[in-house]
CSV table of C-alpha atoms in Angstrom, one decimal:
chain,number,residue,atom,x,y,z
A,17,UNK,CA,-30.2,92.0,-13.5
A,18,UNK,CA,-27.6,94.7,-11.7
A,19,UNK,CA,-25.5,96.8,-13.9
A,20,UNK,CA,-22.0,97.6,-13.4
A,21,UNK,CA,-19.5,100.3,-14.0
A,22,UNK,CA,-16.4,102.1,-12.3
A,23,UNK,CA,-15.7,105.8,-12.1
A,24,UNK,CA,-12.1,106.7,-11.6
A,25,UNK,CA,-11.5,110.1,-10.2
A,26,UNK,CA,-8.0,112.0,-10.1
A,27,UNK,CA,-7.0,114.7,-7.4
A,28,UNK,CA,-8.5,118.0,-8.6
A,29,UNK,CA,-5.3,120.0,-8.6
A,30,UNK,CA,-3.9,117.5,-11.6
A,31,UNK,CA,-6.3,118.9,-14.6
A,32,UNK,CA,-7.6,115.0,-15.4
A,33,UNK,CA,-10.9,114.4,-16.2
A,34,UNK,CA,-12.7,111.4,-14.3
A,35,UNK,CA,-13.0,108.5,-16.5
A,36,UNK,CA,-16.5,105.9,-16.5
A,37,UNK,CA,-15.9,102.2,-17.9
A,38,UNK,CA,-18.4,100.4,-19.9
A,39,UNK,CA,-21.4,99.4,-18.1
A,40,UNK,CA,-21.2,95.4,-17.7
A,41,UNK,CA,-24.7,93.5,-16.8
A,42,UNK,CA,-24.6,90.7,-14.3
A,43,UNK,CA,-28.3,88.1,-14.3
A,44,UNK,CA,-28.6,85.8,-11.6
A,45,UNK,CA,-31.1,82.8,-13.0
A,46,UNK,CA,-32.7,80.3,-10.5
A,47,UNK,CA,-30.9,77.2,-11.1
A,48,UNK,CA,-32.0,74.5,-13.7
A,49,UNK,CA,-35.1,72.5,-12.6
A,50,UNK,CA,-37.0,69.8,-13.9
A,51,UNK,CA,-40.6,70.7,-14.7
A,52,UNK,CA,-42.1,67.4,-16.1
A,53,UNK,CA,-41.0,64.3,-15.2
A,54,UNK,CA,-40.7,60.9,-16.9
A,55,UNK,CA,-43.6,58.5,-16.8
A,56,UNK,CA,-43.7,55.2,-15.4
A,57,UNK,CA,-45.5,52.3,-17.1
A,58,UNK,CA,-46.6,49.0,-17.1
A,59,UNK,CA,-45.6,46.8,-20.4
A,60,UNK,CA,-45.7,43.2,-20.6
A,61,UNK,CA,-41.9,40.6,-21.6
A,62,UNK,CA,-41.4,41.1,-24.5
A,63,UNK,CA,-43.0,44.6,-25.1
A,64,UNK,CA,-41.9,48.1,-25.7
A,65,UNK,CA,-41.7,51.0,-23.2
A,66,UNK,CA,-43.0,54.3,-24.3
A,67,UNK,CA,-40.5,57.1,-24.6
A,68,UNK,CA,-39.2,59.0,-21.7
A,69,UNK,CA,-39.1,62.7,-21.6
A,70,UNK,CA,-38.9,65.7,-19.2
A,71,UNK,CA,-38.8,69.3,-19.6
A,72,UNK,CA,-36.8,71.5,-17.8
A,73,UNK,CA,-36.7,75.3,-17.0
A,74,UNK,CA,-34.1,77.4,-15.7
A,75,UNK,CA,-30.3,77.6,-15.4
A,76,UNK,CA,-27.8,79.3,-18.0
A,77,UNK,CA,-25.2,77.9,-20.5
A,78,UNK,CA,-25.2,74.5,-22.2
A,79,UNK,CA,-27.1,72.1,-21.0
A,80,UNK,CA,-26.3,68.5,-21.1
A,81,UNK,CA,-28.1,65.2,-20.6
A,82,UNK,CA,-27.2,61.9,-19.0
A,83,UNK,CA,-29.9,58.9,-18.4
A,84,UNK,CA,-29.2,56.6,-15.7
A,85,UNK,CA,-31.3,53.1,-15.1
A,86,UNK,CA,-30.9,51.6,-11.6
A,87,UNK,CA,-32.0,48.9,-9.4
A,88,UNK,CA,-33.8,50.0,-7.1
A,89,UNK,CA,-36.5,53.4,-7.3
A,90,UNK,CA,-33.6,56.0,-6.4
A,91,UNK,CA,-32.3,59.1,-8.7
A,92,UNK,CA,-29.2,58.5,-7.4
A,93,UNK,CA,-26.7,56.0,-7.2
A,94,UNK,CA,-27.5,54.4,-11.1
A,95,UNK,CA,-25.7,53.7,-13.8
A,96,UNK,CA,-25.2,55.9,-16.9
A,97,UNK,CA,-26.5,54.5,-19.9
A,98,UNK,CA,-24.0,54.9,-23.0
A,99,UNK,CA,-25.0,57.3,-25.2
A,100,UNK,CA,-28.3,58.5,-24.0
A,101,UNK,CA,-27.4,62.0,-23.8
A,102,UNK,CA,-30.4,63.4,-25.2
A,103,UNK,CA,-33.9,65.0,-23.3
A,104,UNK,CA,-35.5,61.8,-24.4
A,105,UNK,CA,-34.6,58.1,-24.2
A,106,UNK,CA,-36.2,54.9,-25.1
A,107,UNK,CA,-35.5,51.8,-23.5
A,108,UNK,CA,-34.1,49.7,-25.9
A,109,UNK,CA,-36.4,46.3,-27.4
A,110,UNK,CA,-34.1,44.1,-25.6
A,111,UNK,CA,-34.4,45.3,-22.1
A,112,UNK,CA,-37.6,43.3,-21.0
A,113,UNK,CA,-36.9,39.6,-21.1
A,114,UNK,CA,-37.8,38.9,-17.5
A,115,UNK,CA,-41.0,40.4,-15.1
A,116,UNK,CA,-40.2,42.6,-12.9
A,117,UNK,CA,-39.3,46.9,-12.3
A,118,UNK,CA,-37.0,48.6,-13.7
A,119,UNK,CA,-35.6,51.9,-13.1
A,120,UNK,CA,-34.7,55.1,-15.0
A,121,UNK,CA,-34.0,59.0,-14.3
A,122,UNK,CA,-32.1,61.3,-15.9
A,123,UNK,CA,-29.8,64.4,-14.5
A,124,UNK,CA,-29.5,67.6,-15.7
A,125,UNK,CA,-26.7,69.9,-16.2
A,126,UNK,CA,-25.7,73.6,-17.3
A,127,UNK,CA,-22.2,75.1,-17.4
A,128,UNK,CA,-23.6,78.3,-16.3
A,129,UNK,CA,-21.1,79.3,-13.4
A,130,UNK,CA,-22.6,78.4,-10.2
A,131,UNK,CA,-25.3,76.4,-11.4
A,132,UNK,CA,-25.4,72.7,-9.9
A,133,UNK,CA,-27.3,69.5,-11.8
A,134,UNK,CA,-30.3,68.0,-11.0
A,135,UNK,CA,-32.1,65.1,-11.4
A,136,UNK,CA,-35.8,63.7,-12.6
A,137,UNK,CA,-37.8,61.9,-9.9
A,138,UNK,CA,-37.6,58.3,-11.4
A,139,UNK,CA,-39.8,56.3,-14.1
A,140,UNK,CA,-40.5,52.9,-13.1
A,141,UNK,CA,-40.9,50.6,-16.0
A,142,UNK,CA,-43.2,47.5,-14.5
A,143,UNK,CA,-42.6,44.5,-16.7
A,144,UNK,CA,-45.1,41.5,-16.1
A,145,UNK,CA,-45.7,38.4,-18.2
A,146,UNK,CA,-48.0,38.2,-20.4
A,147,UNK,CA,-51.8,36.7,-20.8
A,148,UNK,CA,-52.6,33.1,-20.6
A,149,UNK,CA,-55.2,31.2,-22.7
A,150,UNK,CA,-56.7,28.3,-23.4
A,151,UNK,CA,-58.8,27.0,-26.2
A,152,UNK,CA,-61.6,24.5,-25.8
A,153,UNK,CA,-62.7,22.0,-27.0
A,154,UNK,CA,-59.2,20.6,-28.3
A,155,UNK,CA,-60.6,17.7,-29.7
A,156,UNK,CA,-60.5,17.6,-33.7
A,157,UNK,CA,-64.3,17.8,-34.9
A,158,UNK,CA,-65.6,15.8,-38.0
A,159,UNK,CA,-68.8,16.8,-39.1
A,160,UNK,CA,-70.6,16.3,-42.1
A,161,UNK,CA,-71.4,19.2,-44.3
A,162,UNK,CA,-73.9,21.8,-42.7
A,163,UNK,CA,-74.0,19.6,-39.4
A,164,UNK,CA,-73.7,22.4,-36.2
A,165,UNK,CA,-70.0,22.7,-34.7
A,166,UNK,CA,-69.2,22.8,-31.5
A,167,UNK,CA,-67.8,26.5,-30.4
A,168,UNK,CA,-64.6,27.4,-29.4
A,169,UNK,CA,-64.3,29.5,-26.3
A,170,UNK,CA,-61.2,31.4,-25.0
A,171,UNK,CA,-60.2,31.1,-21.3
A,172,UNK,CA,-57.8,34.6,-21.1
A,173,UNK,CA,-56.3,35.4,-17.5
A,174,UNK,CA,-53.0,37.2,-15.9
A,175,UNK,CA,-51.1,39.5,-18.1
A,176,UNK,CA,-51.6,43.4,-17.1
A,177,UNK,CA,-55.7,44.2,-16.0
A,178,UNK,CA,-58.3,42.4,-17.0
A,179,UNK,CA,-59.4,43.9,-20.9
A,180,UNK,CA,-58.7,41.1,-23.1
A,181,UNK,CA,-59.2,41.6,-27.1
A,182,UNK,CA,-59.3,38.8,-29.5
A,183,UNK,CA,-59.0,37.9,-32.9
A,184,UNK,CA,-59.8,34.6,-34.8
A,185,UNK,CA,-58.1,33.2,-37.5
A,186,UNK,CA,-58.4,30.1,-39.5
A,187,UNK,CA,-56.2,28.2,-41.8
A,188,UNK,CA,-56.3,25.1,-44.3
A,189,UNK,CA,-52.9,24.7,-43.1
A,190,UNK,CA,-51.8,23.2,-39.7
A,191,UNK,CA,-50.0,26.6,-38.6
A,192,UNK,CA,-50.3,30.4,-38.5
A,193,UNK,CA,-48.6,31.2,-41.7
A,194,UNK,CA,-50.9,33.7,-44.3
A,195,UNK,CA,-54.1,32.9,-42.1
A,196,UNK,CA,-57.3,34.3,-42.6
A,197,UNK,CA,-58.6,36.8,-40.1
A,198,UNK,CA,-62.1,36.4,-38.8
A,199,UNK,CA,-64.1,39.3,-37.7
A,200,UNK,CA,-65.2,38.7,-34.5
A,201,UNK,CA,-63.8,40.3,-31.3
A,202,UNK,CA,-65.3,37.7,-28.9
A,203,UNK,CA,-64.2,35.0,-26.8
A,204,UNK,CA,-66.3,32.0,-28.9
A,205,UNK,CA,-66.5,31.5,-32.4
A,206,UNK,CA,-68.7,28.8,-33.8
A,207,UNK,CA,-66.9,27.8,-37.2
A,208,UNK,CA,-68.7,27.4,-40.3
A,209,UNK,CA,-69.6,23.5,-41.7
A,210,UNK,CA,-71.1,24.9,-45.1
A,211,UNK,CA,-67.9,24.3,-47.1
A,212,UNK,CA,-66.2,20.5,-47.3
A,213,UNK,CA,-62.4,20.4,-46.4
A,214,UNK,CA,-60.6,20.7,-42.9
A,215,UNK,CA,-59.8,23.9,-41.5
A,216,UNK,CA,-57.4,24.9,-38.3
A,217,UNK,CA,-58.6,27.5,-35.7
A,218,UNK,CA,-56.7,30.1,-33.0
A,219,UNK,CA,-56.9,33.1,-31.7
A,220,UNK,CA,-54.6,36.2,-30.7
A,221,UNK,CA,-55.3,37.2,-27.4
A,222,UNK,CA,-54.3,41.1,-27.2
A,223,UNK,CA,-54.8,43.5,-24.0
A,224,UNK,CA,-54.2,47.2,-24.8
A,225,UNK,CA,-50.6,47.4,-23.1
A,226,UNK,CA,-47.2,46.1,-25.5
A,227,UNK,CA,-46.1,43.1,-25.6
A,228,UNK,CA,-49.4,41.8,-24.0
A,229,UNK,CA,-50.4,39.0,-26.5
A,230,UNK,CA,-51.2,35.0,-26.8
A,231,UNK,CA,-51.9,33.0,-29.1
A,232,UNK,CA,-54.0,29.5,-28.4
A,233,UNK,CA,-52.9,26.1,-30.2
A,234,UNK,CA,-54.7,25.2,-33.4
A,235,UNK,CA,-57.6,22.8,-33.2
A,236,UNK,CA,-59.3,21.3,-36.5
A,237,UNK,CA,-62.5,21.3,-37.8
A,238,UNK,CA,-63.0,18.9,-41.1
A,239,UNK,CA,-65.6,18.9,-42.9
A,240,UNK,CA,-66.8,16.0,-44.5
A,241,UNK,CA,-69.4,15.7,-47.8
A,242,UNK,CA,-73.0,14.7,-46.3
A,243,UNK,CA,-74.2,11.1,-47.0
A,244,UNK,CA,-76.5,10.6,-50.5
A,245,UNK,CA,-78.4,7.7,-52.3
């Protein structure tokens, strides 16, 4: 910060005193500057990105947002998104229907005079599709009561890495409508034959990334009453 003021003087023969202005400051600030940038991520169709953020330092006078997506990995050259003219912006729901990479940065302004606007380095939103599975056997079972099942066994492969999670469910109807959860985080289940009736079997493939899920067709498993004399 340098301070200012002006002293004007009057020839010495005229009686005037000199007279001193106010003392005006004058701060010169290193322009705005981003000091975090947005993340990039990898989401499966379908999923949700995680919010993007920065923080900035630097600059004087209002500062104003503008978020950009493009298509290719450049800060410059995209196109402004409509209303996202806040320091944060989610990618709307919509935006992932189809694999691929998708682009977003955001630049930076103050009105500060002299002060110029900069941009984030840019967040690259990988979409992929998501996991597929298999369930085997497929064949309906018909057992009689207490007789051993066959297991079913999961096949999960692509989607994003290789964790896979799964949940079972079963059903006494032919569809995943108010099913029953079944506690096991594995890739087989052996279903029960202790009760008579026909139940239907799947599972939910998860992976720990969103929009990364699967769910197998149903396969049945009835249950019939044991022979008796």
């Amino acid at each position: 910060i340098l301070y200012y003021y002006c002293v004007i003087s009057f020839p010495p023969n005229g009686g005037c005193d000199s007279l001193t202005s106010n003392i005006v400051a004058v701060e010169v600030v290193d322009n705005v500057s981003i000091d975090t940038d947005p993340l990039s991520e990898t989401i499966c169709v379908g999923g949700i990105a995680n919010e993007l953020i920065i923080t900035h330092s630097g600059g004087t006078g209002n500062v104003s947002y503008l978020w950009y997506s493009n298509t290719i990995a450049s800060n410059s050259g995209g196109t402004p998104i409509g209303g996202a003219t806040t320091i944060n912006f989610t990618p709307p729901a919509s935006t992932f229907t189809n694999a691929g990479e998708y682009y977003y940065y955001v630049e930076v302004e103050v009105d500060g005079s002299g002060c110029s606007p900069v941009s984030s380095a840019v967040a690259t939103i990988t979409v992929v599709d998501g996991p597929t599975v298999s369930i085997a056997p497929t064949a309906d079972q018909v057992l009689c009561q207490d007789a051993a099942a066959n297991a079913l066994t999961v096949t999960a492969s692509d989607g994003n890495g290789t964790v896979y999670n799964y949940q079972w469910y079963s059903n006494d109807t032919n569809d995943t409508v108010t099913p029953t959860a079944i506690g096991t985080d594995s890739d087989t289940y052996t279903p029960l034959t202790d009760t008579v009736g026909t139940l239907y079997y799947y599972c939910i493939v998860t992976q720990p990334f969103s929009g990364c899920e699967a769910t197998t067709q149903l396969v049945s498993v009835t249950v019939n009453q044991g022979p008796s004399f």
